[in-house]
Each structure stands twice: as structure tokens, then as C-alpha cells.
Amino acid sequence: MNDAPSPSDDAAPSDQISVRHLTMAYEDFVVMRDISFDVSPGEIFAIMGGSGCGKSTLMRHMLGMLEPASGEIFYSGESFTRAPPEARGRALRRFGVLFQGGALWSSMTLAENIALPLEEYTDLHPAEIRDIATLKLSLVGLRGFEDYYPSEISGGMRKRAGLARAMALDPAIMFVDEPSAGLDPVSSRLLDDLILELSESFGTTFVVVTHELASIFRIATTSIFLDTNTRTATAIGPPAWLRDHSEDPAVRAFLRRGEAEHE
Amino acid sequence: MIEPSDGPSAAHGADGARVSLERAGDDLVIGLGGTWQIRAHLPGTTAVEAALESTPAPREVRFDSADLGGWDSSVLAFLQGVEDAAGARAIPVSLDGLPTGVRRLAELARTVPERGVRPEVPRGSPVRRLGWLGLRIYEGALEDIGFLGEAALAFGRFLRGRASYRRSDLRLLIQQAGADALGIVSLVSFLFGLILAFVGAVQLEQFGASIYVADLVGVGMVRDMAAFMTAIIVAGRSGAAYAAQLGTMKVTEEIDALRATGISPMEFLVVPRVVALVVMMPLLTVYADLMGILGGYVVGAGLLHITSAAYVQQTTAAVNMTQFVPGVIKGTVYGLLVALAGCNQGMKAGSSASAVGDAATRAVVSGVVAIIVACGVAQVISWVFGI
């Protein structure tokens, strides 16, 4: 296995994410250049790298919130970057996103937060929607908090509620931005468990932006390392394998918290 | 043994920082002496630069720190200056003669790459700066036009019943924009009618024409002032609130979450706010008409000895539909402008607490400016059409 295998430019197999030669820039400032990788269905894919290297920016590109300077993103072999707005909207419905702070809509209760996507995209009866909201909340351990407002619960609970909302439409692909940010070790571990559980039970593909090593080693099946200095992806592979076998010292150092290698 | 010069220390009572320059063969040797403290007066690099300019140019810059006493980051700042000056002339600098602590810190400062250089106001000629400013204004105008276009499209979908928004949100926004504003609208319009009556009375009494205070207040309020004052109040209340609400939602990524769910923030957040003000402003304007006339009546009947019946009759004779309808239309337009200004500023707010405050401020300012400009335009139009 190569350190940074460059994916072929052939059409991707169905139901997978393919990023091809993506260059991200804010006007003239290039954040990352020429990033290519694939995420197979069911994988938990970690986007890792130092603070401010462009991890979240990459996620925003994958969600179509930012336009690439060059390159393309494919879902199930179809270009997302060049898709017309309606096709993008359809693709977005198959995604769930958990933002850093949960990003729950503050003017709505937890149940209403989960109900909104269901009201938008299904013909379910309000009572059924309410039942689904309760179910999703109980999956993340928040049963009984249906009528609480986001401001009335703790940060960890808000994140779990955000996960419940992201799962509302049973998405095929979940994007998670910094799951451990602002959480204590125990809550952070609980959230990791939840991600593993959902991945196993629903077969959901996860794209997780993180720099938390414990979390990376625990959940990620594959990972990509974005290097701040070279402004590109320097390694792709399972995190444990990269830690021991990567040819790039920066990758090994990152995965060992900068500690010396004891072999 | 630890050398006294091998670490940051502030030796008291020692002499000040000294720099000596010496040519040793092809090299320039900079001798550092005395105690270097950041609080004390420090030598600049002017003399060093002069020495670097001398012919023949030095091949290398070296340091001699045998006489250096205590030092702190001031040495590093001096060193940085020397390195920049030498670097500009492509002369290498050797740090070998410096204490190890200084060398280590200098290395540390060098290894961190320079990043995140953001575009700022360009320095240089005023023409350049003017051009930069012009481009910024042009970009801002494009953004605003884009916002208006998106809002118009979203409003079109709302009218066709295809916009996604929550009816409960709209009801709440209507209540906040309308019913909750009644108190302050009452107070301001009543007082404004009162003031108008006083101002008019002073002039009209000289001609024994006090009764025309009723005309002045009635026509003034109904035609222009009720809509105008209400709009200013609404700009301060609802316009600022909209900017702050949307700005905060941007900071907490709630707007991104809407987009990620495939819901247009324009339909979900902007349209209900615009609709709320467009629906409530005409009603508030009519209410302010009545309160203003009441204010005038209190002055007229109470202080100017006009009988109630005469005041009421004079008012009803003076005010007619050609004044009332344009007044209400103006109120509606002002409401539209205030809502758009507030939402626009909120949607383009930056991602910090102070940026949200700035957005609220700009929402009020641009809202008030828009009201005054629209008021001016309305005067010209009514003059042209002879209304």
C-alpha cells in the first residue's frame, strides 16, 4: 500500500464519495491544493490535520457550502460540483450534518428541530413525526427532552441532539465537524460510541473532521492527513497503519502527538 | 558552570545596552555589550545599516557578545532588525557569537512559517487606496443586489405557497413587529402630534387662525409624519433585532444547518420577517395617524380654546383619501425597506460577537437612510402628480 495513493480518474463505483484534484481557496489565498480521495460506503473517514489547516473548509466544500477553486466532488459517480441546484438539493437530503456546536435552531424545541426536515421532505402525519422525533432523541439518550429549548441543555446534550437531528431522515452519509470539540473526555467518548453504533446498525458512511487522536484511533477506518506546510493531503490510509508506516515524518509525528518513536 | 550571559536575566545596576561595529577582514562584527532590557532605551539598527552599505560590502555579519550582560527579548528584536537589513542586501548572518539562549530563541522565531497574510487596506498612494475603496464599494453593491434578487425569488415562491417556513414563526414575528410595538408607537405619535400642534399654534395664532392647527396636524400626520415616525421606531426595534437574530444564527452555524438540510434561509428566515413588517406597517401607520391627531386635539381643545366639535369637524374636512392612502402606502414601503436592510445586514454579518453588534448598528443606519431617501422620492412623486 502506498503512502498517499492517488485515486484513478475513472468513474467511481456507485454509492461512494470521490474527491478529485480539489483545490480550495479564499480569493487568492490557497488553503489546500490538489486533494483526491475516495470514501467507500459504510466507512468512517477521518479528515485530520493541525488547527486551521482547512479540515472544516474541506467539509464545507463537500457539502457545497463553498465552491472549489478547481477540481470536482462526486457522489455515487455523479458530479456534485457541477450539478444544478435541484440535483444538489436532492443530494443534500441524503446527507446529515453535525456542526461543531450542534447548531440547533435556537427558536425551536429539540423535537421541533428534528421535526423540521421531516416536515419538509416527508408526507408523514404530525403525530408520526412527533414519534420519530422522540425515537431519534432516545437513540442519543435524550428521551424526555423533547420540549426543551437548545439554550436549556448542556453543550454535550446539544451535540447529541444535533446528531439526532442530522439522523432525522436516515441519511446515507453523515458529516461530523469536530465531535470532541468542547466536550469532556467521557462525553466525547460517548459521542464516539454513538457514531460507531450508528455506523454499524444503519451502515451509514461517516466523514468526521477531527484532530482528537483518541477519537481518530477509536472510530476511523480510513483517514486523510492535511498538511499545513505543504498545503496538500500528504497521507491516506487507516490511522494506525499511518502511525507506524507512513513515510512522512509529519504524519507520524501528528499521530504520536509529536512524541519520539519507540520501536 | 553557567555563564552569566546564558539566559534572560535582568542585572540591576549594570550599564545600558551598547553596540559596537568593527570590520574584521571581510566580515562585519557587531559587538553587543551592557545590559539589554526591553524597558530601557535601546540602540537602533541605523548604524548597522550604514555599515552594511559601506564598500566593499561585508561578506558576512558576525556577533561578539563577550561584554553582554543580562538580556531579554530586546536583543532578539535588535537581531531581527539586523537580519532583515542584511537579508535585504543578501549578506549572510552568523549567530555563532551569540549566547546559546539567544540562538535558540532566534531559531524558534524563524521556524514558524509566516501564514495567514490577509488583504488589508493597501498602503501607498492615495490613488491606490481610492481604487481599493471603490472596488470594495462595488463588491458590496453587487452583494446587496444579489441579496435583493434572492429575496425577490424567495418572495415569489412564498406567494405561490411553495416557500418553506413555519407558520408559527410568522405569527410570532407579526406579533413582535405589530402588537408589541403599540406602546412606543402610541407614545411617539401622540407626542409628535402634540409638538406639531404647538409649533403650528405659535405661527397661526398671530393671524387668529388657530383652528388651522387641526388641518396642520391632521394632514401632516396622515400624509407623511405618522408613517415616517413609525418607520424610524420600527427600524430601531425590528430592523436591529432582525440583524442581530440572523447574525447570531450565522455565528452558531444555524444558517449553515438550514442550508445543509436543503432549506433556503431566504425562505425560512428572511421572507417571514419581510412579510411581518409589510403586513404590520400599514396597520401601525393608521394607528399612529389616530394617536397623532389625538395629540393635536389635546393641544387644540385644551390650550388653544378650540371646541372639541370644531376641532373634529375641521380635521375631518381637511383629511381625505388622497392624503390617507399615500400615507399608508409609504408606511408599507418603509416597512419593506427596514426589513430588507435588517435581514441583509444580518445575513452578511461576520462570525463574531462584535460583528453581530456592527450588523445591528448598520441595520438601523441603513434602514433610516433608506426611509429618508424613500420619503424624499415620495415627495417628488406626489409633487409631480399634484397629489
mmCIF file of N, CA and C in Angstrom, chain B residues 120-235:
data_model
loop_
_atom_site.group_PDB
_atom_site.id
_atom_site.type_symbol
_atom_site.label_atom_id
_atom_site.label_comp_id
_atom_site.label_asym_id
_atom_site.label_seq_id
_atom_site.Cartn_x
_atom_site.Cartn_y
_atom_site.Cartn_z
ATOM 1 N N GLU B 120 -5.248 43.720 3.405
ATOM 2 C CA GLU B 120 -5.679 44.852 4.208
ATOM 3 C C GLU B 120 -5.690 46.082 3.320
ATOM 4 N N VAL B 121 -6.030 47.194 3.933
ATOM 5 C CA VAL B 121 -6.019 48.437 3.175
ATOM 6 C C VAL B 121 -4.616 48.623 2.609
ATOM 7 N N PRO B 122 -4.479 48.708 1.291
ATOM 8 C CA PRO B 122 -3.136 48.835 0.740
ATOM 9 C C PRO B 122 -2.516 50.171 1.136
ATOM 10 N N ARG B 123 -1.241 50.113 1.434
ATOM 11 C CA ARG B 123 -0.546 51.365 1.710
ATOM 12 C C ARG B 123 -0.122 51.952 0.382
ATOM 13 N N GLY B 124 0.416 53.136 0.444
ATOM 14 C CA GLY B 124 0.921 53.735 -0.786
ATOM 15 C C GLY B 124 0.101 54.936 -1.184
ATOM 16 N N SER B 125 0.060 55.181 -2.465
ATOM 17 C CA SER B 125 -0.501 56.439 -2.956
ATOM 18 C C SER B 125 -1.997 56.507 -2.674
ATOM 19 N N PRO B 126 -2.516 57.730 -2.510
ATOM 20 C CA PRO B 126 -3.958 57.892 -2.270
ATOM 21 C C PRO B 126 -4.778 57.328 -3.427
ATOM 22 N N VAL B 127 -4.241 57.358 -4.640
ATOM 23 C CA VAL B 127 -4.964 56.854 -5.806
ATOM 24 C C VAL B 127 -5.227 55.361 -5.629
ATOM 25 N N ARG B 128 -4.173 54.652 -5.180
ATOM 26 C CA ARG B 128 -4.289 53.216 -4.942
ATOM 27 C C ARG B 128 -5.362 52.930 -3.901
ATOM 28 N N ARG B 129 -5.305 53.711 -2.811
ATOM 29 C CA ARG B 129 -6.273 53.483 -1.728
ATOM 30 C C ARG B 129 -7.691 53.788 -2.198
ATOM 31 N N LEU B 130 -7.810 54.851 -3.001
ATOM 32 C CA LEU B 130 -9.129 55.232 -3.524
ATOM 33 C C LEU B 130 -9.671 54.116 -4.413
ATOM 34 N N GLY B 131 -8.776 53.573 -5.241
ATOM 35 C CA GLY B 131 -9.177 52.475 -6.123
ATOM 36 C C GLY B 131 -9.641 51.278 -5.326
ATOM 37 N N TRP B 132 -8.904 50.974 -4.270
ATOM 38 C CA TRP B 132 -9.252 49.831 -3.409
ATOM 39 C C TRP B 132 -10.621 50.053 -2.783
ATOM 40 N N LEU B 133 -10.835 51.287 -2.318
ATOM 41 C CA LEU B 133 -12.114 51.623 -1.682
ATOM 42 C C LEU B 133 -13.255 51.493 -2.687
ATOM 43 N N GLY B 134 -12.991 51.985 -3.917
ATOM 44 C CA GLY B 134 -14.001 51.897 -4.964
ATOM 45 C C GLY B 134 -14.391 50.456 -5.253
ATOM 46 N N LEU B 135 -13.384 49.589 -5.320
ATOM 47 C CA LEU B 135 -13.656 48.173 -5.584
ATOM 48 C C LEU B 135 -14.486 47.568 -4.455
ATOM 49 N N ARG B 136 -14.147 47.958 -3.217
ATOM 50 C CA ARG B 136 -14.892 47.430 -2.066
ATOM 51 C C ARG B 136 -16.360 47.838 -2.143
ATOM 52 N N ILE B 137 -16.593 49.122 -2.483
ATOM 53 C CA ILE B 137 -17.969 49.613 -2.567
ATOM 54 C C ILE B 137 -18.709 48.875 -3.682
ATOM 55 N N TYR B 138 -17.998 48.667 -4.811
ATOM 56 C CA TYR B 138 -18.588 47.975 -5.954
ATOM 57 C C TYR B 138 -18.979 46.545 -5.560
ATOM 58 N N GLU B 139 -18.052 45.845 -4.874
ATOM 59 C CA GLU B 139 -18.337 44.477 -4.435
ATOM 60 C C GLU B 139 -19.515 44.437 -3.471
ATOM 61 N N GLY B 140 -19.530 45.427 -2.545
ATOM 62 C CA GLY B 140 -20.633 45.499 -1.576
ATOM 63 C C GLY B 140 -21.963 45.699 -2.284
ATOM 64 N N ALA B 141 -21.965 46.567 -3.303
ATOM 65 C CA ALA B 141 -23.199 46.838 -4.037
ATOM 66 C C ALA B 141 -23.668 45.581 -4.759
ATOM 67 N N LEU B 142 -22.716 44.840 -5.349
ATOM 68 C CA LEU B 142 -23.075 43.587 -6.028
ATOM 69 C C LEU B 142 -23.726 42.616 -5.056
ATOM 70 N N GLU B 143 -23.128 42.526 -3.855
ATOM 71 C CA GLU B 143 -23.666 41.640 -2.822
ATOM 72 C C GLU B 143 -25.103 42.018 -2.470
ATOM 73 N N ASP B 144 -25.323 43.332 -2.290
ATOM 74 C CA ASP B 144 -26.658 43.803 -1.915
ATOM 75 C C ASP B 144 -27.672 43.494 -3.001
ATOM 76 N N ILE B 145 -27.244 43.673 -4.263
ATOM 77 C CA ILE B 145 -28.151 43.394 -5.373
ATOM 78 C C ILE B 145 -28.463 41.899 -5.404
ATOM 79 N N GLY B 146 -27.433 41.093 -5.150
ATOM 80 C CA GLY B 146 -27.638 39.644 -5.094
ATOM 81 C C GLY B 146 -28.643 39.272 -4.021
ATOM 82 N N PHE B 147 -28.530 39.939 -2.869
ATOM 83 C CA PHE B 147 -29.469 39.672 -1.769
ATOM 84 C C PHE B 147 -30.890 40.019 -2.189
ATOM 85 N N LEU B 148 -31.041 41.206 -2.822
ATOM 86 C CA LEU B 148 -32.380 41.625 -3.254
ATOM 87 C C LEU B 148 -32.970 40.627 -4.244
ATOM 88 N N GLY B 149 -32.126 40.164 -5.170
ATOM 89 C CA GLY B 149 -32.598 39.203 -6.162
ATOM 90 C C GLY B 149 -33.063 37.915 -5.507
ATOM 91 N N GLU B 150 -32.236 37.392 -4.603
ATOM 92 C CA GLU B 150 -32.600 36.155 -3.917
ATOM 93 C C GLU B 150 -33.879 36.331 -3.117
ATOM 94 N N ALA B 151 -33.976 37.511 -2.431
ATOM 95 C CA ALA B 151 -35.171 37.775 -1.621
ATOM 96 C C ALA B 151 -36.406 37.823 -2.512
ATOM 97 N N ALA B 152 -36.254 38.436 -3.711
ATOM 98 C CA ALA B 152 -37.401 38.532 -4.620
ATOM 99 C C ALA B 152 -37.842 37.141 -5.070
ATOM 100 N N LEU B 153 -36.866 36.280 -5.396
ATOM 101 C CA LEU B 153 -37.203 34.918 -5.829
ATOM 102 C C LEU B 153 -37.914 34.165 -4.704
ATOM 103 N N ALA B 154 -37.374 34.318 -3.486
ATOM 104 C CA ALA B 154 -37.962 33.615 -2.345
ATOM 105 C C ALA B 154 -39.373 34.130 -2.087
ATOM 106 N N PHE B 155 -39.573 35.444 -2.276
ATOM 107 C CA PHE B 155 -40.899 36.028 -2.054
ATOM 108 C C PHE B 155 -41.887 35.501 -3.100
ATOM 109 N N GLY B 156 -41.374 35.329 -4.325
ATOM 110 C CA GLY B 156 -42.211 34.746 -5.374
ATOM 111 C C GLY B 156 -42.690 33.357 -4.975
ATOM 112 N N ARG B 157 -41.773 32.542 -4.439
ATOM 113 C CA ARG B 157 -42.163 31.196 -4.005
ATOM 114 C C ARG B 157 -43.149 31.266 -2.847
ATOM 115 N N PHE B 158 -42.978 32.287 -1.983
ATOM 116 C CA PHE B 158 -43.908 32.465 -0.853
ATOM 117 C C PHE B 158 -45.318 32.741 -1.381
ATOM 118 N N LEU B 159 -45.399 33.630 -2.392
ATOM 119 C CA LEU B 159 -46.719 33.984 -2.924
ATOM 120 C C LEU B 159 -47.388 32.785 -3.593
ATOM 121 N N ARG B 160 -46.563 31.896 -4.198
ATOM 122 C CA ARG B 160 -47.132 30.714 -4.827
ATOM 123 C C ARG B 160 -47.358 29.602 -3.811
ATOM 124 N N GLY B 161 -47.072 29.916 -2.520
ATOM 125 C CA GLY B 161 -47.315 28.926 -1.468
ATOM 126 C C GLY B 161 -46.304 27.799 -1.464
ATOM 127 N N ARG B 162 -45.113 28.040 -2.055
ATOM 128 C CA ARG B 162 -44.135 26.959 -2.125
ATOM 129 C C ARG B 162 -42.894 27.220 -1.274
ATOM 130 N N ALA B 163 -42.909 28.305 -0.502
ATOM 131 C CA ALA B 163 -41.759 28.595 0.338
ATOM 132 C C ALA B 163 -41.829 27.741 1.605
ATOM 133 N N SER B 164 -40.651 27.313 2.092
ATOM 134 C CA SER B 164 -40.677 26.565 3.350
ATOM 135 C C SER B 164 -40.401 27.508 4.512
ATOM 136 N N TYR B 165 -41.391 27.698 5.336
ATOM 137 C CA TYR B 165 -41.246 28.490 6.549
ATOM 138 C C TYR B 165 -42.252 27.942 7.545
ATOM 139 N N ARG B 166 -42.125 28.339 8.803
ATOM 140 C CA ARG B 166 -43.063 27.834 9.805
ATOM 141 C C ARG B 166 -44.105 28.899 10.083
ATOM 142 N N ARG B 167 -45.368 28.515 9.999
ATOM 143 C CA ARG B 167 -46.436 29.492 10.233
ATOM 144 C C ARG B 167 -46.345 30.063 11.636
ATOM 145 N N SER B 168 -45.921 29.236 12.605
ATOM 146 C CA SER B 168 -45.843 29.729 13.984
ATOM 147 C C SER B 168 -44.771 30.823 14.104
ATOM 148 N N ASP B 169 -43.670 30.677 13.312
ATOM 149 C CA ASP B 169 -42.643 31.723 13.303
ATOM 150 C C ASP B 169 -43.226 33.028 12.783
ATOM 151 N N LEU B 170 -43.997 32.912 11.686
ATOM 152 C CA LEU B 170 -44.568 34.112 11.064
ATOM 153 C C LEU B 170 -45.527 34.806 12.038
ATOM 154 N N ARG B 171 -46.364 34.001 12.708
ATOM 155 C CA ARG B 171 -47.306 34.591 13.675
ATOM 156 C C ARG B 171 -46.568 35.338 14.779
ATOM 157 N N LEU B 172 -45.496 34.713 15.273
ATOM 158 C CA LEU B 172 -44.726 35.337 16.350
ATOM 159 C C LEU B 172 -44.068 36.629 15.864
ATOM 160 N N LEU B 173 -43.526 36.582 14.636
ATOM 161 C CA LEU B 173 -42.859 37.767 14.088
ATOM 162 C C LEU B 173 -43.867 38.899 13.889
ATOM 163 N N ILE B 174 -45.085 38.549 13.438
ATOM 164 C CA ILE B 174 -46.120 39.560 13.247
ATOM 165 C C ILE B 174 -46.483 40.184 14.592
ATOM 166 N N GLN B 175 -46.588 39.354 15.594
ATOM 167 C CA GLN B 175 -46.915 39.870 16.927
ATOM 168 C C GLN B 175 -45.806 40.794 17.430
ATOM 169 N N GLN B 176 -44.546 40.356 17.250
ATOM 170 C CA GLN B 176 -43.430 41.166 17.744
ATOM 171 C C GLN B 176 -43.339 42.494 16.999
ATOM 172 N N ALA B 177 -43.556 42.444 15.680
ATOM 173 C CA ALA B 177 -43.420 43.671 14.883
ATOM 174 C C ALA B 177 -44.611 44.596 15.100
ATOM 175 N N GLY B 178 -45.799 44.034 15.333
ATOM 176 C CA GLY B 178 -47.008 44.845 15.415
ATOM 177 C C GLY B 178 -47.456 45.119 16.834
ATOM 178 N N ALA B 179 -48.107 44.154 17.435
ATOM 179 C CA ALA B 179 -48.724 44.366 18.746
ATOM 180 C C ALA B 179 -47.722 44.843 19.789
ATOM 181 N N ASP B 180 -46.532 44.238 19.776
ATOM 182 C CA ASP B 180 -45.545 44.603 20.797
ATOM 183 C C ASP B 180 -45.021 46.021 20.610
ATOM 184 N N ALA B 181 -45.214 46.598 19.421
ATOM 185 C CA ALA B 181 -44.699 47.951 19.178
ATOM 186 C C ALA B 181 -45.734 49.022 19.502
ATOM 187 N N LEU B 182 -46.966 48.606 19.854
ATOM 188 C CA LEU B 182 -48.038 49.592 20.029
ATOM 189 C C LEU B 182 -47.701 50.645 21.081
ATOM 190 N N GLY B 183 -47.112 50.223 22.201
ATOM 191 C CA GLY B 183 -46.808 51.148 23.289
ATOM 192 C C GLY B 183 -45.943 52.296 22.825
ATOM 193 N N ILE B 184 -44.811 51.968 22.231
ATOM 194 C CA ILE B 184 -43.866 53.009 21.842
ATOM 195 C C ILE B 184 -44.405 53.827 20.676
ATOM 196 N N VAL B 185 -45.148 53.180 19.763
ATOM 197 C CA VAL B 185 -45.738 53.925 18.644
ATOM 198 C C VAL B 185 -46.776 54.917 19.177
ATOM 199 N N SER B 186 -47.566 54.486 20.159
ATOM 200 C CA SER B 186 -48.562 55.391 20.769
ATOM 201 C C SER B 186 -47.879 56.624 21.335
ATOM 202 N N LEU B 187 -46.870 56.367 22.154
ATOM 203 C CA LEU B 187 -46.203 57.471 22.852
ATOM 204 C C LEU B 187 -45.615 58.463 21.851
ATOM 205 N N VAL B 188 -44.834 57.933 20.897
ATOM 206 C CA VAL B 188 -44.124 58.813 19.981
ATOM 207 C C VAL B 188 -45.109 59.570 19.082
ATOM 208 N N SER B 189 -46.121 58.884 18.547
ATOM 209 C CA SER B 189 -47.047 59.578 17.638
ATOM 210 C C SER B 189 -47.874 60.611 18.390
ATOM 211 N N PHE B 190 -48.320 60.269 19.595
ATOM 212 C CA PHE B 190 -49.098 61.217 20.395
ATOM 213 C C PHE B 190 -48.283 62.477 20.646
ATOM 214 N N LEU B 191 -47.037 62.287 21.088
ATOM 215 C CA LEU B 191 -46.181 63.438 21.373
ATOM 216 C C LEU B 191 -45.865 64.206 20.105
ATOM 217 N N PHE B 192 -45.709 63.472 18.993
ATOM 218 C CA PHE B 192 -45.376 64.163 17.757
ATOM 219 C C PHE B 192 -46.543 65.033 17.295
ATOM 220 N N GLY B 193 -47.768 64.519 17.438
ATOM 221 C CA GLY B 193 -48.954 65.310 17.115
ATOM 222 C C GLY B 193 -49.027 66.549 17.994
ATOM 223 N N LEU B 194 -48.697 66.352 19.259
ATOM 224 C CA LEU B 194 -48.687 67.441 20.241
ATOM 225 C C LEU B 194 -47.685 68.531 19.837
ATOM 226 N N ILE B 195 -46.478 68.094 19.489
ATOM 227 C CA ILE B 195 -45.417 69.035 19.115
ATOM 228 C C ILE B 195 -45.818 69.799 17.853
ATOM 229 N N LEU B 196 -46.335 69.052 16.870
ATOM 230 C CA LEU B 196 -46.763 69.667 15.614
ATOM 231 C C LEU B 196 -47.799 70.764 15.898
ATOM 232 N N ALA B 197 -48.727 70.456 16.812
ATOM 233 C CA ALA B 197 -49.772 71.427 17.161
ATOM 234 C C ALA B 197 -49.170 72.669 17.800
ATOM 235 N N PHE B 198 -48.229 72.496 18.693
ATOM 236 C CA PHE B 198 -47.589 73.640 19.354
ATOM 237 C C PHE B 198 -46.856 74.509 18.348
ATOM 238 N N VAL B 199 -46.052 73.848 17.490
ATOM 239 C CA VAL B 199 -45.264 74.592 16.501
ATOM 240 C C VAL B 199 -46.197 75.401 15.603
ATOM 241 N N GLY B 200 -47.288 74.749 15.155
ATOM 242 C CA GLY B 200 -48.248 75.424 14.286
ATOM 243 C C GLY B 200 -48.958 76.551 15.011
ATOM 244 N N ALA B 201 -49.313 76.311 16.258
ATOM 245 C CA ALA B 201 -50.105 77.277 17.010
ATOM 246 C C ALA B 201 -49.386 78.602 17.153
ATOM 247 N N VAL B 202 -48.081 78.542 17.401
ATOM 248 C CA VAL B 202 -47.300 79.769 17.597
ATOM 249 C C VAL B 202 -47.450 80.679 16.375
ATOM 250 N N GLN B 203 -47.363 80.091 15.175
ATOM 251 C CA GLN B 203 -47.478 80.885 13.957
ATOM 252 C C GLN B 203 -48.928 81.287 13.674
ATOM 253 N N LEU B 204 -49.820 80.296 13.763
ATOM 254 C CA LEU B 204 -51.192 80.516 13.315
ATOM 255 C C LEU B 204 -51.950 81.480 14.234
ATOM 256 N N GLU B 205 -51.615 81.490 15.524
ATOM 257 C CA GLU B 205 -52.307 82.363 16.461
ATOM 258 C C GLU B 205 -52.125 83.831 16.097
ATOM 259 N N GLN B 206 -50.945 84.183 15.509
ATOM 260 C CA GLN B 206 -50.674 85.564 15.138
ATOM 261 C C GLN B 206 -51.695 86.089 14.136
ATOM 262 N N PHE B 207 -52.227 85.141 13.341
ATOM 263 C CA PHE B 207 -53.223 85.551 12.346
ATOM 264 C C PHE B 207 -54.626 85.249 12.811
ATOM 265 N N GLY B 208 -54.761 84.811 14.051
ATOM 266 C CA GLY B 208 -56.087 84.433 14.541
ATOM 267 C C GLY B 208 -56.640 83.229 13.841
ATOM 268 N N ALA B 209 -55.741 82.376 13.373
ATOM 269 C CA ALA B 209 -56.183 81.224 12.588
ATOM 270 C C ALA B 209 -55.874 79.922 13.313
ATOM 271 N N SER B 210 -56.030 79.932 14.643
ATOM 272 C CA SER B 210 -55.680 78.760 15.443
ATOM 273 C C SER B 210 -56.383 77.499 14.987
ATOM 274 N N ILE B 211 -57.576 77.649 14.447
ATOM 275 C CA ILE B 211 -58.365 76.479 14.044
ATOM 276 C C ILE B 211 -57.621 75.627 13.009
ATOM 277 N N TYR B 212 -56.725 76.291 12.231
ATOM 278 C CA TYR B 212 -55.996 75.552 11.205
ATOM 279 C C TYR B 212 -54.943 74.615 11.772
ATOM 280 N N VAL B 213 -54.730 74.679 13.101
ATOM 281 C CA VAL B 213 -53.863 73.682 13.754
ATOM 282 C C VAL B 213 -54.396 72.287 13.454
ATOM 283 N N ALA B 214 -55.730 72.157 13.438
ATOM 284 C CA ALA B 214 -56.342 70.859 13.150
ATOM 285 C C ALA B 214 -55.947 70.384 11.754
ATOM 286 N N ASP B 215 -55.948 71.281 10.770
ATOM 287 C CA ASP B 215 -55.539 70.911 9.412
ATOM 288 C C ASP B 215 -54.073 70.483 9.392
ATOM 289 N N LEU B 216 -53.240 71.325 10.043
ATOM 290 C CA LEU B 216 -51.806 71.060 10.040
ATOM 291 C C LEU B 216 -51.513 69.677 10.606
ATOM 292 N N VAL B 217 -52.060 69.418 11.807
ATOM 293 C CA VAL B 217 -51.778 68.134 12.467
ATOM 294 C C VAL B 217 -52.373 66.991 11.654
ATOM 295 N N GLY B 218 -53.617 67.138 11.246
ATOM 296 C CA GLY B 218 -54.295 66.055 10.522
ATOM 297 C C GLY B 218 -53.565 65.702 9.240
ATOM 298 N N VAL B 219 -53.372 66.718 8.397
ATOM 299 C CA VAL B 219 -52.730 66.454 7.103
ATOM 300 C C VAL B 219 -51.279 66.007 7.305
ATOM 301 N N GLY B 220 -50.567 66.695 8.195
ATOM 302 C CA GLY B 220 -49.146 66.358 8.431
ATOM 303 C C GLY B 220 -48.974 64.923 8.873
ATOM 304 N N MET B 221 -49.773 64.507 9.845
ATOM 305 C CA MET B 221 -49.634 63.138 10.345
ATOM 306 C C MET B 221 -50.030 62.132 9.266
ATOM 307 N N VAL B 222 -51.214 62.318 8.705
ATOM 308 C CA VAL B 222 -51.779 61.303 7.815
ATOM 309 C C VAL B 222 -50.948 61.161 6.537
ATOM 310 N N ARG B 223 -50.507 62.294 6.000
ATOM 311 C CA ARG B 223 -49.796 62.257 4.739
ATOM 312 C C ARG B 223 -48.395 61.702 4.889
ATOM 313 N N ASP B 224 -47.663 62.141 5.916
ATOM 314 C CA ASP B 224 -46.246 61.781 5.988
ATOM 315 C C ASP B 224 -45.750 61.333 7.349
ATOM 316 N N MET B 225 -46.045 62.173 8.359
ATOM 317 C CA MET B 225 -45.283 62.010 9.595
ATOM 318 C C MET B 225 -45.590 60.721 10.346
ATOM 319 N N ALA B 226 -46.817 60.239 10.293
ATOM 320 C CA ALA B 226 -47.146 59.011 11.023
ATOM 321 C C ALA B 226 -46.337 57.851 10.459
ATOM 322 N N ALA B 227 -46.340 57.715 9.141
ATOM 323 C CA ALA B 227 -45.586 56.635 8.502
ATOM 324 C C ALA B 227 -44.100 56.789 8.789
ATOM 325 N N PHE B 228 -43.619 58.024 8.694
ATOM 326 C CA PHE B 228 -42.195 58.296 8.871
ATOM 327 C C PHE B 228 -41.729 57.938 10.287
ATOM 328 N N MET B 229 -42.466 58.476 11.292
ATOM 329 C CA MET B 229 -42.054 58.228 12.684
ATOM 330 C C MET B 229 -42.171 56.742 13.027
ATOM 331 N N THR B 230 -43.234 56.104 12.564
ATOM 332 C CA THR B 230 -43.406 54.680 12.847
ATOM 333 C C THR B 230 -42.264 53.876 12.234
ATOM 334 N N ALA B 231 -41.894 54.245 11.013
ATOM 335 C CA ALA B 231 -40.812 53.525 10.339
ATOM 336 C C ALA B 231 -39.500 53.662 11.100
ATOM 337 N N ILE B 232 -39.242 54.878 11.616
ATOM 338 C CA ILE B 232 -37.996 55.079 12.376
ATOM 339 C C ILE B 232 -38.009 54.186 13.627
ATOM 340 N N ILE B 233 -39.162 54.147 14.311
ATOM 341 C CA ILE B 233 -39.269 53.300 15.503
ATOM 342 C C ILE B 233 -39.046 51.836 15.127
ATOM 343 N N VAL B 234 -39.687 51.403 14.046
ATOM 344 C CA VAL B 234 -39.583 50.003 13.632
ATOM 345 C C VAL B 234 -38.147 49.666 13.209
ATOM 346 N N ALA B 235 -37.449 50.647 12.593
ATOM 347 C CA ALA B 235 -36.050 50.403 12.221
ATOM 348 C C ALA B 235 -35.213 50.133 13.462
#
